[in-house]
Coordinates of C-alpha atoms and ligand atoms in Angstrom, one line a residue:
M1 CA 89.1 65.3 -33.7
L2 CA 90.2 66.1 -37.2
A3 CA 89.7 62.8 -39.0
P4 CA 86.1 62.1 -38.0
T5 CA 85.1 65.7 -38.7
L6 CA 86.6 65.5 -42.2
F7 CA 85.0 62.1 -42.7
S8 CA 81.5 63.3 -41.7
S9 CA 81.8 66.4 -43.9
Y10 CA 82.8 64.0 -46.7
L11 CA 79.6 62.0 -46.0
L12 CA 77.5 65.2 -46.1
L13 CA 79.2 66.2 -49.3
L14 CA 78.9 62.8 -50.9
P15 CA 75.5 63.1 -52.5
L16 CA 76.5 66.5 -53.9
L17 CA 79.7 65.1 -55.3
L18 CA 77.9 62.2 -56.9
T19 CA 75.4 64.6 -58.4
L20 CA 78.2 66.7 -59.8
T21 CA 80.3 63.9 -61.1
N22 CA 77.6 61.6 -62.4
A23 CA 75.4 64.5 -63.8
A24 CA 73.3 61.8 -65.4
P25 CA 71.7 62.5 -68.7
P26 CA 68.1 63.6 -68.1
S27 CA 65.6 61.2 -69.6
S28 CA 63.9 63.7 -71.9
P29 CA 66.4 66.5 -72.2
S30 CA 64.7 68.5 -74.9
K31 CA 61.0 68.6 -74.3
S32 CA 60.7 72.1 -73.2
L33 CA 63.2 73.8 -75.5
P34 CA 61.9 76.5 -77.9
H35 CA 61.5 75.5 -81.6
R36 CA 61.1 77.4 -84.9
T37 CA 60.1 76.2 -88.3
L38 CA 62.7 75.7 -91.1
A39 CA 61.9 74.2 -94.5
N40 CA 58.5 73.3 -92.9
I41 CA 60.3 71.3 -90.2
S42 CA 60.2 72.0 -86.5
V43 CA 63.7 72.5 -85.3
V44 CA 65.1 73.3 -81.8
D45 CA 65.9 77.0 -81.4
T46 CA 68.2 78.0 -78.6
P47 CA 71.1 80.6 -78.5
I48 CA 73.8 77.9 -78.8
V49 CA 72.0 76.2 -81.7
R50 CA 71.6 79.5 -83.5
A51 CA 75.3 80.3 -82.8
A52 CA 76.3 76.9 -84.2
E53 CA 74.5 77.6 -87.4
A54 CA 76.2 81.0 -87.7
Y55 CA 79.5 79.3 -86.9
A56 CA 79.1 76.7 -89.6
K57 CA 78.2 79.4 -92.2
Q58 CA 81.2 81.5 -91.2
H59 CA 83.9 78.8 -90.9
S60 CA 82.7 76.2 -93.3
P61 CA 80.8 77.9 -96.0
G62 CA 81.5 75.2 -98.6
S63 CA 79.7 72.6 -96.6
Y64 CA 77.1 74.9 -95.0
N65 CA 74.2 73.7 -97.2
H66 CA 75.2 70.1 -96.7
V67 CA 75.3 70.3 -92.9
M68 CA 72.0 72.2 -92.8
R69 CA 70.4 69.4 -95.0
A70 CA 71.9 66.8 -92.7
W71 CA 70.4 68.5 -89.6
L72 CA 67.0 68.8 -91.3
F73 CA 67.1 65.2 -92.5
G74 CA 68.0 64.3 -88.9
C75 CA 65.0 66.2 -87.6
L76 CA 62.7 64.5 -90.1
H77 CA 64.1 61.1 -89.1
L78 CA 63.3 61.9 -85.4
S79 CA 59.8 63.2 -86.5
H80 CA 59.1 59.7 -87.9
N81 CA 60.3 57.8 -84.8
A82 CA 58.8 59.1 -81.6
T83 CA 60.7 56.5 -79.5
L84 CA 64.1 57.7 -80.8
A85 CA 63.0 61.4 -80.6
A86 CA 62.3 61.0 -76.9
Q87 CA 65.8 59.7 -76.3
V88 CA 67.7 62.3 -78.2
D89 CA 69.2 65.6 -76.9
L90 CA 68.1 68.0 -79.5
E91 CA 70.9 70.5 -78.9
V92 CA 73.5 67.8 -79.1
H93 CA 71.8 66.6 -82.3
A94 CA 71.7 70.0 -83.9
I95 CA 75.2 71.0 -83.0
G96 CA 76.6 67.6 -83.9
L97 CA 75.0 67.8 -87.4
M98 CA 75.7 71.4 -88.1
L99 CA 79.3 71.3 -87.1
H100 CA 80.2 67.8 -88.3
D101 CA 82.2 69.1 -91.3
L102 CA 83.9 72.1 -89.7
A103 CA 87.3 70.8 -90.6
S104 CA 86.4 69.5 -94.1
D105 CA 86.6 71.4 -97.4
H106 CA 89.5 73.5 -96.2
P107 CA 93.1 73.9 -97.4
L108 CA 95.7 72.3 -95.1
A109 CA 96.6 75.8 -93.7
N110 CA 93.1 76.1 -92.1
A111 CA 93.3 76.4 -88.3
F112 CA 90.9 73.5 -87.8
V113 CA 92.9 71.1 -90.0
T114 CA 95.8 68.9 -88.7
R115 CA 98.1 66.9 -90.9
D116 CA 97.6 63.6 -89.2
R117 CA 94.1 63.4 -87.7
R118 CA 91.1 62.3 -89.5
F119 CA 88.9 65.1 -90.6
E120 CA 86.1 63.8 -88.3
V121 CA 88.4 64.1 -85.3
D122 CA 89.5 67.6 -86.4
S123 CA 85.8 68.6 -86.8
A124 CA 84.9 67.0 -83.4
A125 CA 87.6 68.9 -81.6
A126 CA 86.6 72.2 -83.3
A127 CA 83.0 71.6 -82.3
A128 CA 83.9 70.8 -78.7
N129 CA 85.9 74.0 -78.6
F130 CA 83.0 76.0 -80.0
I131 CA 80.7 74.7 -77.3
R132 CA 83.3 75.3 -74.5
S133 CA 83.7 78.9 -75.5
H134 CA 80.0 79.6 -75.7
A135 CA 78.3 81.6 -72.9
D136 CA 76.0 78.7 -72.1
A137 CA 78.9 76.2 -71.6
K138 CA 79.3 76.5 -67.8
R139 CA 75.6 76.3 -67.0
N140 CA 74.3 73.8 -69.6
W141 CA 77.2 71.8 -71.0
P142 CA 78.6 69.2 -68.6
G143 CA 81.4 67.0 -70.0
W144 CA 79.1 64.2 -71.1
R145 CA 77.1 66.5 -73.4
V146 CA 80.2 67.8 -75.1
Q147 CA 81.4 64.2 -75.3
R148 CA 78.2 63.2 -77.2
V149 CA 78.8 65.9 -79.7
W150 CA 82.4 64.9 -80.1
D151 CA 81.5 61.2 -80.5
G152 CA 78.6 61.9 -82.9
I153 CA 80.9 64.0 -85.1
A154 CA 84.0 61.7 -84.8
L155 CA 81.8 58.7 -85.7
H156 CA 79.5 60.3 -88.3
A157 CA 80.9 58.1 -91.1
E158 CA 81.5 55.0 -89.0
P159 CA 78.2 53.1 -88.8
R160 CA 80.0 50.1 -87.3
F161 CA 80.5 52.1 -84.1
A162 CA 77.8 54.9 -84.3
L163 CA 74.9 52.5 -84.7
H164 CA 75.8 50.8 -81.4
K165 CA 76.4 54.0 -79.4
E166 CA 74.0 56.4 -77.6
P167 CA 70.8 57.5 -79.4
D168 CA 72.4 61.0 -79.9
V169 CA 75.4 59.5 -81.7
L170 CA 73.2 57.1 -83.8
A171 CA 70.8 60.0 -84.7
I172 CA 73.7 62.2 -85.8
Y173 CA 75.0 59.4 -88.0
W174 CA 71.5 59.0 -89.6
G175 CA 71.1 62.7 -90.3
N176 CA 74.2 62.8 -92.4
E177 CA 73.6 59.4 -93.9
L178 CA 70.2 60.4 -95.2
E179 CA 71.9 63.1 -97.2
F180 CA 73.6 60.3 -99.2
S181 CA 71.3 57.3 -98.9
W182 CA 67.7 58.8 -99.2
A183 CA 67.8 58.9 -103.0
A184 CA 70.4 56.2 -103.4
P185 CA 69.9 54.2 -106.6
G186 CA 68.2 50.9 -105.8
G187 CA 66.7 52.4 -102.7
G188 CA 68.8 53.5 -99.8
E189 CA 67.6 54.0 -96.2
Q190 CA 64.9 56.5 -95.9
K191 CA 63.9 56.3 -92.3
G192 CA 60.3 57.4 -93.0
V193 CA 61.3 60.7 -94.7
T194 CA 58.8 61.3 -97.5
R195 CA 59.5 62.6 -101.0
D196 CA 57.8 66.0 -100.2
E197 CA 59.8 66.4 -97.0
H198 CA 63.0 65.5 -98.9
E199 CA 62.3 68.1 -101.6
A200 CA 61.4 70.8 -99.1
V201 CA 64.9 70.4 -97.6
L202 CA 66.6 70.5 -101.0
R203 CA 64.6 73.7 -101.9
A204 CA 65.7 75.4 -98.7
F205 CA 69.4 74.3 -98.9
P206 CA 70.1 73.4 -102.5
R207 CA 72.9 71.0 -103.5
D208 CA 75.2 73.6 -105.0
E209 CA 78.5 72.3 -103.7
G210 CA 79.1 69.1 -105.7
R211 CA 77.6 66.8 -103.2
G212 CA 74.2 65.2 -103.0
A213 CA 72.8 64.6 -106.5
A214 CA 76.5 64.3 -107.5
A215 CA 77.1 62.6 -104.1
S216 CA 78.8 59.6 -105.5
T217 CA 81.4 61.6 -107.5
G218 CA 81.5 64.3 -104.8
L219 CA 82.3 61.7 -102.2
L220 CA 85.0 60.1 -104.4
A221 CA 86.6 63.5 -105.0
F222 CA 86.3 64.3 -101.3
A223 CA 88.0 61.1 -100.1
A224 CA 90.6 61.3 -102.8
W225 CA 91.6 64.8 -101.7
Y226 CA 92.3 63.5 -98.2
C227 CA 94.3 60.5 -99.5
R228 CA 96.4 62.8 -101.6
Y229 CA 97.0 65.7 -99.1
K230 CA 96.4 64.1 -95.7
P231 CA 97.4 60.5 -96.3
E232 CA 98.3 59.8 -92.7
S233 CA 94.7 60.4 -91.8
T234 CA 93.4 57.9 -94.2
Y235 CA 95.2 54.6 -93.5
D236 CA 93.1 51.8 -92.0
M237 CA 89.9 53.8 -92.4
W238 CA 87.1 54.1 -94.9
M239 CA 89.0 56.4 -97.1
Q240 CA 92.0 54.1 -97.7
P241 CA 90.3 52.1 -100.6
Y242 CA 89.4 55.4 -102.2
G243 CA 93.1 56.4 -102.3
E244 CA 94.0 53.0 -103.6
L245 CA 91.4 53.4 -106.4
L246 CA 91.8 57.0 -107.3
V247 CA 95.2 58.5 -106.2
P248 CA 98.3 57.6 -108.3
G249 CA 101.1 56.6 -106.0
Y250 CA 99.0 56.2 -102.9
S251 CA 99.9 53.3 -100.8
A252 CA 99.0 52.4 -97.2
A253 CA 101.6 49.7 -97.1
G254 CA 104.0 50.4 -94.2
H255 CA 101.4 52.6 -92.4
R256 CA 98.7 50.1 -91.5
L257 CA 98.2 48.5 -88.1
L258 CA 98.9 45.2 -90.0
D259 CA 102.3 46.4 -90.8
R260 CA 103.1 47.1 -87.2
A261 CA 101.8 43.7 -86.3
L262 CA 104.0 42.1 -88.9
A263 CA 107.0 44.0 -87.7
V264 CA 106.3 43.0 -84.1
A265 CA 105.7 39.3 -85.0
G266 CA 108.9 39.4 -87.1
V267 CA 107.9 36.4 -89.0
D268 CA 107.6 35.3 -92.6
V269 CA 103.9 35.7 -93.4
S270 CA 103.9 32.7 -95.6
T271 CA 104.6 30.5 -92.6
I272 CA 101.4 31.6 -90.8
G273 CA 98.3 29.6 -91.6
V274 CA 94.8 29.6 -90.2
Ligands
LIG301 C1 54.3 71.3 -94.2 O1 54.2 70.2 -93.4 C2 52.8 69.8 -93.2 C3 52.9 68.6 -92.3 O2 53.6 68.8 -91.1 C4 52.2 69.4 -94.5 O3 50.8 69.1 -94.3 C5 52.3 70.6 -95.5 O4 51.8 70.2 -96.8 C6 53.7 71.1 -95.6 N1 53.8 72.3 -96.4 C7 54.7 72.4 -97.4 C8 54.7 73.7 -98.2 O5 55.4 71.5 -97.8
LIG302 C1 62.9 53.9 -83.7 O1 63.9 54.1 -82.7 C2 64.0 53.1 -81.8 C3 65.0 53.5 -80.7 O2 66.3 53.8 -81.2 C4 64.5 51.8 -82.5 O3 64.6 50.7 -81.6 C5 63.5 51.5 -83.5 O4 63.9 50.4 -84.3 C6 63.2 52.6 -84.5 N1 62.1 52.4 -85.3 C7 62.2 52.4 -86.7 C8 61.0 52.1 -87.4 O5 63.3 52.6 -87.2

C-alpha cells in the first residue's frame, strides 16, 4: 500500500528533516577554531575569516582600518566578558565586523551600492553574498549563520534593536560602537577595554581615514553624504537629523512613515488630540 509506505518513510526521515531544518546553533560554536595574534589580541583564524579580511581590504580600502579596529575592539570586548564570549560565534563576529562597511565609502556607481537601501542593508547583502560564494559555504554556513551576519551588519548602528538580539548581533554592535565610544568625551562605554589595549589597536590600524579621533566630524560628514546623495535611504532613520542639520535643501517631509499615515488618515492634524 502506497500511502502507509510513504507515511512510514516520512516517519523515518522526520528526525533527519528536523536536524536539517532546525540545524540549531551549537552552544559553543567557536571553541576549537584556530587562532592567531593580531595587535597582541587573540583572533579567530580560519580560511573564511582570512578571506573576509582580504575582501574588506580589496573592496572597501577606505574603511579597512576602521573595520579592522572594530573587529579587534570586538575581540577585546569578548576577552573581558567570558559569559558573552562563550555565546558568540567567532566567525560570524569576525565577518560581521570586517564586512560591516562593505557598501560605505563608495561612489553611487559602486556595485554594492543601491540608490534606495540603507548602507547597512547594502553591506549586509554584500557580506551574505561573500559568504555564500566562499568554498566553506555549503559545509559550514547554514542559513541561520548567514542570517546572523546579515542581522549584525544591518543593525550595527541600531542599538535599539541590536542590543535585544542574539549575542552575535549584540557583540557586532559593540565592536563597532567601541570605535566611537571608547574615547568619547565625558567617558563613553569601554566594556573593560584598557588604555593599553586600545592603543595597541590604534598602532596596528591607525586612524588615517578621517574617523576615530575625528570621529565626531567624520560621522557628521559620513551621514551628510548619504543625506545628500542617497536621501531615500536616510528618512526615518538615524541619519535623517544629520541631513536636517547639515544638508541645505534636505527635507524628509513627504517621505516619512508619518506622511503615509497622515495621507491614509486623511484628516486635519490639528483635530487630533491625545
Ligand atoms: C600583550 O598582552 C599581554 C596580556 O595579554 C600583556 O601582558 C602585554 O603587556 C601585551 N604586550 C604589548 C606589547 O602590549
Ligand atoms: C557579559 O555578557 C553577559 C551576556 O551577554 C551579560 O549578561 C553581562 O551583563 C555582561 N557583563 C558585563 C560586565 O558587561
